[in-house]
Coordinates of C-alpha atoms (C1' of nucleotides) in Angstrom, one line a residue:
Chain A
M139 CA 71.6 34.0 -151.2
T140 CA 73.6 31.1 -150.9
P141 CA 71.9 27.5 -149.9
Q142 CA 73.9 27.7 -146.6
E143 CA 72.5 31.2 -145.7
L144 CA 68.9 30.0 -146.6
S145 CA 69.7 27.1 -144.3
E146 CA 70.6 29.2 -141.4
H147 CA 68.0 31.7 -142.1
L148 CA 65.5 29.0 -141.8
H149 CA 66.7 27.6 -138.5
S150 CA 66.1 31.3 -137.3
C151 CA 62.6 30.8 -138.7
V152 CA 61.9 28.0 -136.5
H153 CA 63.0 29.9 -133.7
A154 CA 60.8 32.8 -134.1
A155 CA 57.8 30.3 -134.3
I156 CA 58.7 28.7 -131.1
S157 CA 59.3 31.9 -129.4
V158 CA 56.1 33.4 -130.1
G159 CA 54.5 29.9 -129.0
Q160 CA 53.2 29.2 -132.6
L161 CA 55.3 25.7 -132.3
V162 CA 55.4 23.9 -129.2
L163 CA 59.0 22.1 -129.4
D164 CA 62.1 21.9 -127.4
I165 CA 64.8 23.7 -129.0
N166 CA 67.3 20.7 -128.9
D167 CA 64.6 18.9 -131.1
V168 CA 65.2 21.3 -134.2
P169 CA 67.9 19.9 -136.7
H170 CA 71.3 21.5 -136.0
V171 CA 71.7 22.0 -139.9
I172 CA 68.5 22.4 -141.9
V173 CA 68.6 20.4 -145.4
V174 CA 68.4 22.8 -148.2
E175 CA 68.3 20.9 -151.3
R176 CA 67.9 21.3 -155.1
P177 CA 64.4 19.8 -155.9
K178 CA 64.8 17.1 -158.6
N179 CA 61.6 18.4 -160.5
L180 CA 62.9 22.0 -160.9
E181 CA 59.5 23.3 -161.2
H182 CA 59.1 22.8 -157.5
G183 CA 61.6 25.9 -157.3
D184 CA 65.0 26.8 -156.6
W185 CA 65.5 25.2 -153.5
A186 CA 63.3 22.8 -150.9
T187 CA 63.6 22.2 -147.4
N188 CA 62.2 19.1 -145.5
V189 CA 62.2 21.0 -142.2
A190 CA 58.7 20.5 -141.6
L191 CA 58.5 17.1 -142.1
Q192 CA 61.3 16.7 -139.5
I193 CA 60.0 18.6 -136.7
S194 CA 56.2 18.0 -137.0
K195 CA 56.4 14.5 -134.9
K196 CA 58.2 16.0 -131.9
A197 CA 55.7 18.9 -132.1
G198 CA 52.7 16.9 -132.2
L199 CA 51.6 18.4 -135.8
N200 CA 51.3 16.9 -138.9
P201 CA 53.9 17.8 -141.6
R202 CA 51.8 19.9 -143.5
Q203 CA 50.4 22.0 -140.3
A204 CA 54.1 22.4 -139.4
A205 CA 54.8 23.6 -142.7
E206 CA 51.6 26.3 -142.7
I207 CA 53.3 27.8 -139.2
L208 CA 56.6 28.4 -141.2
L209 CA 55.6 29.4 -144.4
P210 CA 54.7 33.0 -143.5
Y211 CA 58.1 33.5 -141.5
V212 CA 59.8 32.0 -144.8
L213 CA 57.8 34.5 -147.2
D214 CA 58.9 37.6 -144.8
T215 CA 62.2 37.3 -146.0
D216 CA 64.6 39.5 -148.3
G217 CA 65.6 37.7 -151.5
I218 CA 62.6 35.2 -151.0
E219 CA 60.5 35.5 -154.0
S220 CA 58.0 33.0 -153.2
A221 CA 57.4 30.0 -151.1
E222 CA 54.9 27.0 -151.0
I223 CA 54.1 24.1 -149.3
A224 CA 54.2 21.0 -151.7
G225 CA 53.8 17.0 -151.4
P226 CA 53.5 15.8 -147.6
G227 CA 55.1 19.0 -146.3
F228 CA 58.1 20.3 -148.3
I229 CA 58.6 24.1 -148.4
N230 CA 59.7 24.8 -151.9
I231 CA 61.3 28.4 -152.0
R232 CA 62.2 30.5 -155.1
L233 CA 64.8 33.4 -154.7
S234 CA 64.4 36.5 -156.6
K235 CA 67.0 36.8 -159.5
A236 CA 69.2 39.1 -157.8
S237 CA 69.4 37.2 -154.5
Q238 CA 70.2 34.1 -156.5
G239 CA 72.8 35.9 -158.8
E240 CA 74.9 37.2 -155.8
L241 CA 76.6 33.7 -155.9
V242 CA 78.1 34.4 -159.2
L243 CA 79.9 37.2 -158.1
D244 CA 80.7 35.3 -154.7
I245 CA 82.0 32.5 -156.8
V246 CA 84.5 34.3 -158.9
E247 CA 85.7 36.3 -156.1
A248 CA 86.5 33.5 -154.1
A249 CA 88.3 31.8 -157.0
N250 CA 89.9 28.5 -156.0
S251 CA 88.8 28.4 -152.8
Y252 CA 85.0 28.1 -153.8
G253 CA 83.8 24.9 -152.2
K254 CA 86.7 24.6 -149.5
S255 CA 86.2 25.0 -146.0
D256 CA 87.8 24.8 -142.7
S257 CA 85.3 22.4 -141.2
L258 CA 88.1 19.8 -140.6
A259 CA 91.1 22.7 -139.7
G260 CA 93.4 20.9 -137.0
K261 CA 92.4 17.3 -137.7
S262 CA 95.1 15.1 -138.9
F263 CA 94.2 12.3 -141.0
N264 CA 96.8 9.0 -141.7
M265 CA 95.5 7.6 -145.3
E266 CA 97.0 4.4 -145.8
F267 CA 96.0 2.8 -149.4
I268 CA 97.7 0.4 -152.2
S269 CA 100.4 -0.7 -149.8
A270 CA 101.1 -3.6 -152.4
N271 CA 104.0 -6.1 -152.4
P272 CA 107.2 -4.6 -153.8
T273 CA 107.3 -7.8 -156.1
G274 CA 105.8 -6.7 -159.0
P275 CA 104.4 -3.7 -161.1
L276 CA 101.0 -2.1 -159.7
H277 CA 98.1 -3.7 -161.2
L278 CA 94.3 -2.8 -161.9
G279 CA 93.2 -3.9 -158.6
H280 CA 95.4 -1.2 -157.3
S281 CA 94.1 1.3 -159.5
R282 CA 91.0 2.1 -157.8
W283 CA 92.5 3.1 -154.6
A284 CA 95.6 5.0 -156.2
A285 CA 92.6 7.3 -157.8
V286 CA 89.9 7.3 -155.0
G287 CA 92.5 7.3 -152.0
D288 CA 94.0 10.1 -153.2
A289 CA 90.8 11.9 -154.1
I290 CA 89.7 11.4 -150.6
A291 CA 93.0 12.8 -149.3
R292 CA 92.6 15.8 -151.7
V293 CA 89.2 16.5 -150.3
L294 CA 89.8 16.3 -146.9
E295 CA 92.4 18.9 -147.3
A296 CA 89.9 20.9 -148.9
H297 CA 87.8 21.3 -145.8
G298 CA 91.1 22.1 -143.9
A299 CA 92.5 18.7 -142.7
H300 CA 95.9 17.9 -142.5
A301 CA 95.9 14.7 -144.6
I302 CA 98.9 12.1 -145.2
R303 CA 98.8 9.7 -147.6
E304 CA 101.1 6.8 -146.8
F305 CA 102.1 3.4 -148.8
Y306 CA 103.4 0.5 -146.6
I307 CA 105.6 -1.7 -148.2
N308 CA 105.4 -5.2 -147.4
D309 CA 109.2 -5.7 -147.6
R310 CA 109.1 -8.3 -144.9
G311 CA 108.4 -12.1 -145.1
V312 CA 108.9 -14.9 -147.3
Q313 CA 107.2 -13.5 -150.5
M314 CA 110.3 -11.2 -150.9
D315 CA 112.4 -14.5 -150.6
K316 CA 110.5 -16.1 -153.5
F317 CA 110.7 -12.6 -155.7
G318 CA 114.6 -12.9 -155.1
A319 CA 115.0 -16.4 -156.0
S320 CA 112.4 -15.8 -159.1
T321 CA 115.1 -13.1 -160.5
R322 CA 118.0 -15.0 -159.6
A323 CA 116.3 -18.0 -161.8
A324 CA 115.6 -15.6 -164.4
A325 CA 119.3 -14.0 -164.8
L326 CA 120.4 -17.5 -164.8
G327 CA 118.5 -19.1 -167.5
Q328 CA 116.8 -21.4 -164.9
P329 CA 113.3 -22.5 -164.6
I330 CA 111.7 -20.1 -162.3
P331 CA 110.4 -22.0 -158.7
E332 CA 106.8 -23.5 -158.9
D333 CA 105.8 -21.2 -156.2
G334 CA 108.0 -17.8 -157.6
Y335 CA 106.6 -15.0 -159.6
H336 CA 105.8 -15.7 -163.3
G337 CA 105.1 -12.6 -164.9
A338 CA 106.7 -11.2 -168.0
Y339 CA 108.0 -8.6 -165.9
I340 CA 110.4 -10.9 -163.9
P341 CA 113.0 -11.7 -166.9
V342 CA 113.3 -7.9 -167.5
L343 CA 114.1 -7.0 -163.7
A344 CA 116.7 -9.8 -164.0
K345 CA 118.3 -8.6 -167.1
E346 CA 118.5 -5.3 -165.6
I347 CA 120.0 -6.2 -162.6
V348 CA 122.7 -8.1 -163.8
A349 CA 123.4 -5.0 -166.2
N350 CA 123.9 -2.9 -163.1
D351 CA 125.8 -5.2 -161.6
P352 CA 127.3 -7.9 -163.8
Q353 CA 129.3 -9.7 -160.8
I354 CA 126.1 -10.2 -159.0
V355 CA 125.9 -13.8 -160.7
D356 CA 129.0 -15.1 -159.6
L357 CA 128.4 -14.7 -155.7
E358 CA 128.0 -17.6 -153.5
E359 CA 124.2 -18.6 -152.3
P360 CA 122.6 -17.6 -150.4
Q361 CA 124.4 -14.2 -151.0
R362 CA 123.6 -14.2 -154.7
T363 CA 119.8 -14.7 -153.9
I364 CA 119.7 -12.0 -151.1
A365 CA 121.6 -9.7 -153.5
F366 CA 119.2 -10.4 -156.2
R367 CA 116.2 -10.0 -153.9
E368 CA 117.5 -6.6 -152.5
A369 CA 118.3 -5.5 -156.3
A370 CA 114.9 -6.2 -157.5
Y371 CA 113.3 -4.7 -154.4
E372 CA 114.7 -1.5 -155.2
L373 CA 113.9 -1.4 -158.8
Q374 CA 110.4 -2.6 -158.3
L375 CA 109.5 0.1 -155.9
A376 CA 111.2 2.5 -158.1
D377 CA 109.0 1.5 -160.7
Q378 CA 105.9 1.8 -158.5
K379 CA 106.5 4.9 -157.2
R380 CA 107.3 6.2 -161.1
V381 CA 104.1 4.8 -162.0
L382 CA 102.0 6.7 -159.0
D383 CA 103.6 9.9 -159.7
L384 CA 102.7 9.5 -163.6
F385 CA 99.2 8.8 -162.3
N386 CA 99.3 12.1 -160.3
T387 CA 99.0 10.3 -157.0
H388 CA 102.0 11.6 -154.9
F389 CA 102.6 9.7 -151.5
D390 CA 104.0 11.9 -148.6
V391 CA 105.3 8.8 -146.7
W392 CA 106.8 5.4 -148.0
Y393 CA 106.7 3.4 -144.8
S394 CA 108.6 0.1 -144.9
E395 CA 107.7 -2.9 -142.5
R396 CA 111.2 -3.8 -142.3
S397 CA 111.9 -0.4 -140.7
L398 CA 109.0 -1.0 -138.2
H399 CA 110.9 -3.8 -137.2
E400 CA 114.6 -2.2 -137.2
S401 CA 113.3 1.1 -135.6
G402 CA 111.9 -0.9 -132.6
A403 CA 108.4 0.2 -133.2
V404 CA 107.1 -3.2 -132.9
D405 CA 108.6 -3.7 -129.1
V406 CA 106.8 -0.1 -128.6
G407 CA 103.7 -1.5 -129.9
F408 CA 103.8 -4.8 -127.9
A409 CA 104.3 -2.5 -125.0
K410 CA 101.4 -0.6 -125.4
L411 CA 99.2 -3.7 -126.0
R412 CA 100.4 -5.6 -123.1
E413 CA 100.1 -2.3 -120.5
Q414 CA 96.3 -2.4 -121.9
G415 CA 96.2 -6.0 -120.6
H416 CA 94.9 -7.7 -124.2
M417 CA 98.2 -10.2 -124.7
F418 CA 98.2 -13.8 -123.6
E419 CA 100.3 -16.5 -124.0
D420 CA 98.8 -20.0 -125.4
G421 CA 100.6 -22.8 -126.9
G422 CA 103.6 -21.6 -127.0
A423 CA 102.5 -18.4 -129.1
V424 CA 101.6 -14.7 -127.7
W425 CA 98.0 -13.8 -128.9
L426 CA 96.1 -10.8 -129.0
R427 CA 92.7 -11.2 -127.4
T428 CA 90.9 -9.5 -130.4
T429 CA 87.6 -11.2 -129.7
D430 CA 87.1 -8.8 -126.7
F431 CA 86.4 -6.5 -129.3
D432 CA 84.1 -8.1 -131.9
D433 CA 86.5 -10.3 -134.0
D434 CA 86.0 -13.8 -134.5
K435 CA 88.8 -15.4 -133.6
D436 CA 92.1 -14.3 -131.3
R437 CA 95.3 -13.3 -133.9
V438 CA 98.6 -14.7 -133.0
L439 CA 101.5 -12.1 -132.5
V440 CA 104.4 -14.3 -132.3
K441 CA 104.3 -17.8 -133.3
A442 CA 105.6 -20.6 -131.1
D443 CA 108.8 -20.6 -133.2
G444 CA 109.3 -17.0 -132.2
E445 CA 108.9 -15.5 -135.4
L446 CA 106.7 -12.4 -135.9
T447 CA 103.1 -12.4 -137.7
Y448 CA 102.3 -10.2 -140.3
F449 CA 99.5 -9.2 -138.0
A450 CA 102.4 -8.5 -135.2
S451 CA 103.7 -5.7 -138.0
D452 CA 100.0 -4.4 -138.2
T453 CA 99.5 -3.7 -134.7
A454 CA 102.7 -2.0 -134.2
Y455 CA 102.1 -0.3 -137.3
Y456 CA 98.9 1.2 -135.9
V457 CA 100.1 1.8 -132.6
D458 CA 103.0 4.1 -134.4
K459 CA 100.7 6.2 -136.7
R460 CA 99.0 7.2 -133.7
A461 CA 102.0 7.9 -131.7
R462 CA 103.4 10.1 -135.0
G463 CA 100.1 12.1 -133.9
F464 CA 97.1 11.3 -136.2
D465 CA 94.0 11.5 -135.1
V466 CA 92.3 9.4 -137.7
C467 CA 94.0 6.5 -139.2
I468 CA 92.2 5.7 -142.6
Y469 CA 92.9 2.2 -144.3
L470 CA 91.6 1.6 -147.8
L471 CA 91.5 -2.0 -148.4
G472 CA 90.7 -4.3 -151.2
A473 CA 87.5 -6.4 -151.0
D474 CA 89.7 -9.5 -150.7
H475 CA 90.6 -7.9 -147.2
H476 CA 87.4 -7.4 -146.0
G477 CA 87.8 -10.3 -143.3
Y478 CA 90.7 -7.4 -141.9
V479 CA 87.9 -4.5 -141.1
N480 CA 86.8 -6.2 -137.9
R481 CA 90.8 -7.3 -136.7
L482 CA 91.8 -3.8 -137.3
R483 CA 89.3 -2.2 -135.3
A484 CA 89.8 -4.5 -132.6
V485 CA 93.7 -3.5 -132.5
A486 CA 92.9 0.1 -132.2
A487 CA 90.6 -1.2 -129.5
C488 CA 93.4 -3.3 -128.1
A489 CA 95.6 -0.1 -127.7
G490 CA 93.0 1.6 -125.7
D491 CA 91.5 3.9 -128.6
E492 CA 87.8 4.1 -129.8
P493 CA 87.5 2.4 -133.1
D494 CA 84.4 4.8 -134.1
D495 CA 86.9 7.6 -133.4
H496 CA 90.2 6.9 -134.3
I497 CA 90.3 3.9 -137.3
E498 CA 88.2 3.8 -140.6
V499 CA 88.5 1.2 -142.7
L500 CA 87.2 1.6 -146.3
V501 CA 86.5 -1.5 -148.7
G502 CA 86.4 -1.2 -152.1
Q503 CA 85.2 -3.6 -154.4
M504 CA 86.7 -5.3 -157.3
V505 CA 87.3 -3.7 -160.6
K506 CA 87.0 -5.8 -164.0
M507 CA 88.3 -4.6 -166.9
M508 CA 86.1 -5.6 -170.6
K509 CA 87.9 -5.4 -173.9
G510 CA 86.0 -6.5 -177.2
G511 CA 82.9 -8.0 -175.0
E512 CA 85.3 -10.1 -173.1
E513 CA 86.9 -9.9 -169.3
V514 CA 90.6 -9.4 -169.5
R515 CA 92.1 -11.3 -166.8
L516 CA 94.6 -10.1 -164.5
S517 CA 96.8 -12.5 -162.4
K518 CA 99.7 -10.7 -160.6
R519 CA 101.6 -14.2 -161.3
A520 CA 100.7 -14.9 -165.1
G521 CA 101.9 -12.9 -167.9
N522 CA 98.8 -11.1 -169.4
L523 CA 98.3 -8.8 -166.2
I524 CA 97.0 -5.5 -167.0
T525 CA 99.2 -2.7 -164.8
L526 CA 98.1 0.6 -163.7
E527 CA 100.5 1.7 -166.3
D528 CA 99.0 -0.1 -169.3
L529 CA 95.8 1.2 -168.3
I530 CA 97.5 5.0 -168.6
D531 CA 99.2 3.9 -171.7
E532 CA 95.7 2.9 -172.9
V533 CA 93.3 5.8 -172.0
G534 CA 95.4 8.5 -170.4
V535 CA 95.8 9.6 -166.6
D536 CA 92.6 11.9 -166.6
A537 CA 90.3 9.3 -168.2
A538 CA 91.7 6.5 -166.0
R539 CA 91.5 8.7 -162.8
Y540 CA 87.9 9.8 -163.6
S541 CA 86.5 6.6 -164.8
L542 CA 87.8 5.1 -161.4
I543 CA 86.7 7.9 -158.9
R544 CA 83.3 8.3 -160.5
Y545 CA 81.6 5.4 -159.0
P546 CA 81.1 4.4 -155.3
V547 CA 83.8 2.1 -154.4
D548 CA 81.5 -0.3 -152.5
S549 CA 80.1 -1.8 -155.6
P550 CA 81.8 -4.0 -158.0
L551 CA 83.0 -2.4 -161.3
V552 CA 83.3 -2.9 -164.7
L553 CA 85.0 -0.9 -167.1
D554 CA 85.1 -1.0 -170.8
L555 CA 88.2 -0.3 -172.4
D556 CA 86.9 0.2 -175.6
L557 CA 84.5 2.8 -174.3
L558 CA 87.1 4.8 -172.3
V559 CA 89.3 5.5 -175.0
Q560 CA 86.4 7.2 -177.1
R561 CA 86.2 10.8 -176.6
T562 CA 82.7 11.1 -176.7
S563 CA 79.8 11.9 -174.4
D564 CA 79.9 8.1 -173.3
N565 CA 83.2 9.0 -171.6
P566 CA 82.0 11.7 -168.7
V567 CA 85.6 13.0 -168.4
Y568 CA 85.3 14.5 -171.9
Y569 CA 82.2 15.8 -171.4
V570 CA 83.0 18.0 -168.3
Q571 CA 86.7 18.7 -169.9
Y572 CA 84.8 20.2 -173.2
A573 CA 82.6 22.2 -171.0
H574 CA 85.6 23.8 -169.2
A575 CA 87.6 24.2 -172.5
R576 CA 84.2 25.4 -174.1
I577 CA 84.1 28.3 -171.4
A578 CA 87.5 29.0 -171.3
S579 CA 87.3 29.8 -175.3
V580 CA 84.4 31.7 -175.0
I581 CA 86.1 34.1 -172.5
R582 CA 89.1 34.2 -174.9
N583 CA 87.0 35.3 -177.5
A584 CA 85.3 38.0 -175.6
A585 CA 88.7 39.2 -174.8
D586 CA 90.0 39.2 -178.0
L587 CA 86.9 41.3 -179.2
G588 CA 87.7 43.8 -176.2
V589 CA 84.4 42.9 -174.4
I590 CA 86.3 42.3 -171.2
S591 CA 89.5 41.5 -169.9
A592 CA 91.0 37.9 -170.0
D593 CA 91.4 38.3 -166.3
T594 CA 88.3 37.7 -164.3
Q595 CA 89.6 38.9 -161.4
S596 CA 89.9 42.4 -162.7
W597 CA 86.5 42.5 -163.7
N598 CA 84.2 44.9 -162.3
P599 CA 81.2 43.6 -160.1
A600 CA 79.0 46.5 -160.8
D601 CA 78.8 45.5 -164.4
F602 CA 77.3 42.5 -163.6
D603 CA 73.4 42.4 -163.2
P604 CA 71.9 39.3 -161.9
S605 CA 68.3 40.4 -163.1
L606 CA 69.3 39.8 -166.8
L607 CA 69.9 36.4 -166.1
A608 CA 66.1 35.6 -166.6
D609 CA 66.2 32.3 -168.6
D610 CA 64.9 29.1 -167.0
R611 CA 68.6 27.5 -168.1
E612 CA 70.6 30.4 -166.4
G613 CA 68.6 30.0 -163.1
Q614 CA 69.2 26.0 -163.1
L615 CA 73.1 26.6 -163.8
I616 CA 73.1 29.0 -161.1
G617 CA 71.3 26.7 -158.7
L618 CA 73.9 24.0 -159.5
L619 CA 76.6 25.7 -158.8
A620 CA 75.1 27.2 -155.6
D621 CA 75.0 23.3 -154.7
Y622 CA 78.5 22.5 -155.4
P623 CA 79.8 23.3 -151.6
R624 CA 77.1 20.8 -150.1
V625 CA 77.8 18.4 -152.9
V626 CA 82.0 18.7 -151.5
T627 CA 80.8 18.6 -147.8
S628 CA 79.0 15.3 -148.5
A629 CA 81.8 13.6 -150.3
V630 CA 83.9 14.7 -147.7
E631 CA 82.0 13.3 -144.8
L632 CA 81.0 10.0 -146.2
R633 CA 84.5 9.6 -148.0
E634 CA 82.9 9.6 -151.3
P635 CA 84.5 11.9 -154.0
H636 CA 82.7 10.1 -156.6
R637 CA 79.9 12.6 -155.4
I638 CA 81.8 15.7 -156.7
A639 CA 82.2 13.8 -160.1
R640 CA 78.7 13.1 -160.7
H641 CA 78.0 16.7 -159.8
L642 CA 80.3 18.1 -162.2
E643 CA 78.6 16.1 -164.9
E644 CA 75.4 17.8 -163.7
I645 CA 77.2 21.3 -164.2
A646 CA 78.5 20.5 -167.5
T647 CA 75.0 19.3 -168.5
G648 CA 73.8 22.6 -167.0
Y649 CA 76.4 24.7 -168.9
H650 CA 75.6 23.2 -172.4
R651 CA 71.9 23.7 -172.0
F652 CA 72.7 27.1 -171.2
Y653 CA 75.1 27.7 -174.0
D654 CA 72.7 26.3 -176.6
A655 CA 70.0 28.4 -175.6
C656 CA 71.7 31.6 -174.5
R657 CA 74.0 33.5 -176.8
V658 CA 76.9 34.8 -174.9
L659 CA 78.8 37.1 -177.2
P660 CA 77.7 39.8 -179.3
Q661 CA 77.0 38.5 -183.4
G662 CA 78.4 40.3 -185.9
D663 CA 78.5 43.8 -185.5
E664 CA 76.2 44.0 -182.6
P665 CA 77.6 45.8 -179.5
A666 CA 78.1 44.2 -176.3
T667 CA 75.4 44.6 -173.9
P668 CA 75.0 44.6 -170.0
L669 CA 73.3 41.0 -170.6
T670 CA 76.6 39.7 -172.4
I671 CA 78.6 40.8 -169.4
S672 CA 76.4 39.4 -166.9
R673 CA 76.4 36.0 -168.9
L674 CA 80.2 36.2 -169.0
W675 CA 80.2 36.2 -165.3
L676 CA 78.2 33.2 -165.2
C677 CA 80.5 31.7 -167.5
A678 CA 83.5 32.9 -165.3
A679 CA 81.8 31.0 -162.4
T680 CA 81.0 27.9 -164.1
R681 CA 84.6 27.5 -165.2
Q682 CA 85.8 28.1 -161.7
T683 CA 83.5 25.6 -160.1
I684 CA 84.6 22.9 -162.7
F685 CA 88.1 23.7 -162.2
N686 CA 87.8 23.5 -158.6
G687 CA 85.9 20.1 -158.9
L688 CA 88.3 18.7 -161.3
E689 CA 91.2 19.3 -159.2
L690 CA 89.7 18.0 -156.0
L691 CA 89.7 14.7 -158.3
G692 CA 93.2 15.1 -159.6
V693 CA 92.1 15.5 -163.1
S694 CA 93.0 18.3 -165.4
A695 CA 90.9 21.4 -166.7
P696 CA 92.0 22.0 -170.0
E697 CA 91.7 25.4 -171.4
R698 CA 91.9 23.8 -174.7
M699 CA 91.4 20.3 -176.0
Chain B
rG162 C1' 79.0 -24.4 -142.5
rC163 C1' 80.2 -18.9 -140.6
rG164 C1' 81.1 -14.0 -141.9
rC165 C1' 81.4 -9.4 -145.0
rU166 C1' 80.0 -7.1 -149.2
rC167 C1' 76.2 -6.7 -153.3
rG168 C1' 71.6 -7.4 -156.4
rU169 C1' 68.3 -1.1 -159.6
rA170 C1' 66.0 0.2 -167.3
rG171 C1' 68.9 -4.6 -172.8
rC172 C1' 74.5 -2.5 -170.9
rU173 C1' 77.5 0.4 -167.4
rC174 C1' 76.0 2.8 -163.3
rA175 C1' 73.3 7.1 -160.0
rA176 C1' 70.0 8.5 -156.0
rC177 C1' 73.0 11.3 -147.5
rG178 C1' 65.1 7.9 -145.4
rG179 C1' 61.9 12.5 -149.1
rA180 C1' 58.2 14.4 -153.9
rU181 C1' 56.6 11.3 -160.4
rA182 C1' 63.4 5.9 -159.0
rG183 C1' 67.5 9.4 -162.9
rA184 C1' 72.2 9.6 -166.4
rG185 C1' 75.0 7.8 -170.1
rC186 C1' 75.6 4.0 -173.9
rA187 C1' 72.6 1.2 -177.0
rU188 C1' 67.5 2.0 -180.4
rU189 C1' 64.2 5.6 -182.5
rU190 C1' 63.7 10.9 -184.2
rG191 C1' 64.8 15.9 -184.7
rA192 C1' 68.2 20.8 -184.4
rC193 C1' 73.9 24.1 -187.2
rU194 C1' 75.5 30.8 -193.0
rA195 C1' 75.8 31.9 -184.7
rC196 C1' 80.4 32.2 -179.3
rG197 C1' 84.2 24.9 -179.9
rG198 C1' 78.5 19.8 -182.6
rA199 C1' 83.5 16.4 -177.9
rU200 C1' 76.8 19.7 -178.2
rC201 C1' 71.6 20.4 -177.6
rA202 C1' 65.8 18.5 -178.1
rA203 C1' 62.5 14.5 -178.1
rA204 C1' 60.8 9.2 -177.4
rA205 C1' 60.9 4.4 -175.8
rG206 C1' 62.9 1.6 -171.8
rG207 C1' 61.4 -0.3 -164.3
rU208 C1' 56.7 -5.0 -159.7
rU209 C1' 64.4 -1.2 -157.6
rA210 C1' 65.8 -10.2 -157.5
rG211 C1' 61.2 -12.4 -154.3
rG212 C1' 58.3 -11.9 -149.6
rG213 C1' 57.3 -9.5 -145.0
rG214 C1' 58.0 -5.6 -141.0
rU215 C1' 59.3 -0.6 -138.8
rU216 C1' 57.0 5.2 -140.2
rC217 C1' 54.1 10.6 -142.2
rG218 C1' 57.5 8.6 -146.3
rA219 C1' 61.8 2.6 -147.9
rA220 C1' 66.0 1.3 -153.5
rU221 C1' 68.1 3.1 -148.8
rC222 C1' 66.8 0.6 -142.1
rC223 C1' 65.1 -4.5 -139.8
rC224 C1' 63.6 -9.9 -140.6
rU225 C1' 63.6 -13.6 -144.3
rU226 C1' 64.1 -16.6 -149.1
rC227 C1' 67.2 -16.8 -153.5
rG228 C1' 71.5 -15.3 -156.5
rA229 C1' 76.5 -13.3 -157.0
rG230 C1' 81.5 -11.7 -155.4
rC231 C1' 85.1 -12.5 -151.4
rG232 C1' 86.8 -13.9 -146.9
rC233 C1' 87.5 -17.5 -142.9
rG234 C1' 96.1 -19.7 -141.4
rC235 C1' 101.0 -20.2 -135.4
rC236 C1' 100.7 -17.3 -144.2
rA237 C1' 102.4 -12.7 -145.9

RNA sequence: GCGCUCGUAGCUCAACGGAUAGAGCAUUUGACUACGGAUCAAAAGGUUAGGGGUUCGAAUCCCUUCGAGCGCGCCA
């Protein structure tokens, strides 16, 4: 019995108690999904439910009384070995070995689809993240969303959603001109303008631009600066793409802000807003009345001099995304942009949408990097910036992605580079990957011994006897595997993939403990036994679950390390 | 000044309103002639920043004080 089946069964228990009048309760007051969780304290059983606590008030009972009424129904179930009331009114449930062990077969059979669902089938998400200026390398500040944004998209897809990863290129405006002027100055051996870009990458770019097109230096101004700007833009954007590919984050759409203007999307967006009646003129400028929807001030779309603001692009871009058919637009912003949350939601409202349904703005806090006990400062305009590529070079893609994903994004994060490079349990990615590689090794060895085939899909389920998996650690490991789909679901709903990473760490611990206490393969000349085979099934199910989880994080699951 | 986010073990961090607030690191102590020791077992470490409130139950929700980061442009 899976926890999902148990949850559904509990629902029917409540209904049964209502139908015979033991519980006086409106059916609508029964929670739609009854929570079934692993108790923190494993002595409490395999699963626990708080359903009695949840319905007691509506039923006019205290929680323990409600639990007393439900208990006989719970006990009278195939596969449930025991159940008892504990604490304020929890019902703790212990499954029979056979019932619990069925899950192992389910996982091996489900293979790559274990933990997936179609709960979001037919729903379409636009995930916009990073969206850096193409005026420099991606740095540490971008890296958190590069990892987490991609993981959220993977998790949405695992639940059947259509999720597009979109990078908005801020290729319009004065910062591009400063970028062009900076590379031109570097190429001509002139001092870089005070308000330009001073990173060490500028002279490198300048050299490459001139190498590609030696005549560029002979152009007249202002054509020369423009030519530098465009050449630098092209090179820098290509570099950002290259590094993100390296990082295993692949964008489906690279959307240029310029193209938004060239395609007429801005006009379309303005027409939409005008139609909704939230645009007005004041002081020669055109405004959007975002204060109608919780913004703290109205925003200018067109300046008095006729120039469009950045905000104008933002609004048009939102309208354009919705016109492209996305049900939900998710924005992943850095903490320095948290002031945008209300205005973006107001944009959606001004466009006639319901912000709670069509737009989600997630804010990620800063990442700090420590090395040798000191903070490594990063500044886009200074020479010593830590780039995403530096991070990859330093610790590798897997460790970098995993370390950025395993923490919720709403707290500032401090990473210690010295620890990240260590291949110890201090670095949880290796702990999880090691468990995977270790299992792969056991199954390889089993195949070498002729105990079983290396292809788990060809194993005969009839050889698996769950009642043999009687050790506590085996039961705990199975419970952790059973809980995995629920964890993925919560990661999807809350947009918090770190939950998966944390659960994989628990599974890895569960496996190492099992491995330490329960010998899998026969020793010496001993023959393989039914227990050997049953434990190999458990190994295979564990390997599959870890593999699936790591895939959702974009981290590799090595067979060997 | 206003707003947003945050404050949990020495450090880095968990905990969807649930049971005795948990991991890792660091510290101390154990376990290999066995399938990968990149492992396992154990000890110690807490007034969840302070104070009120809400309820069967609060680190979590509300109010307040203190502290930290960030943001408040007809810039992009």
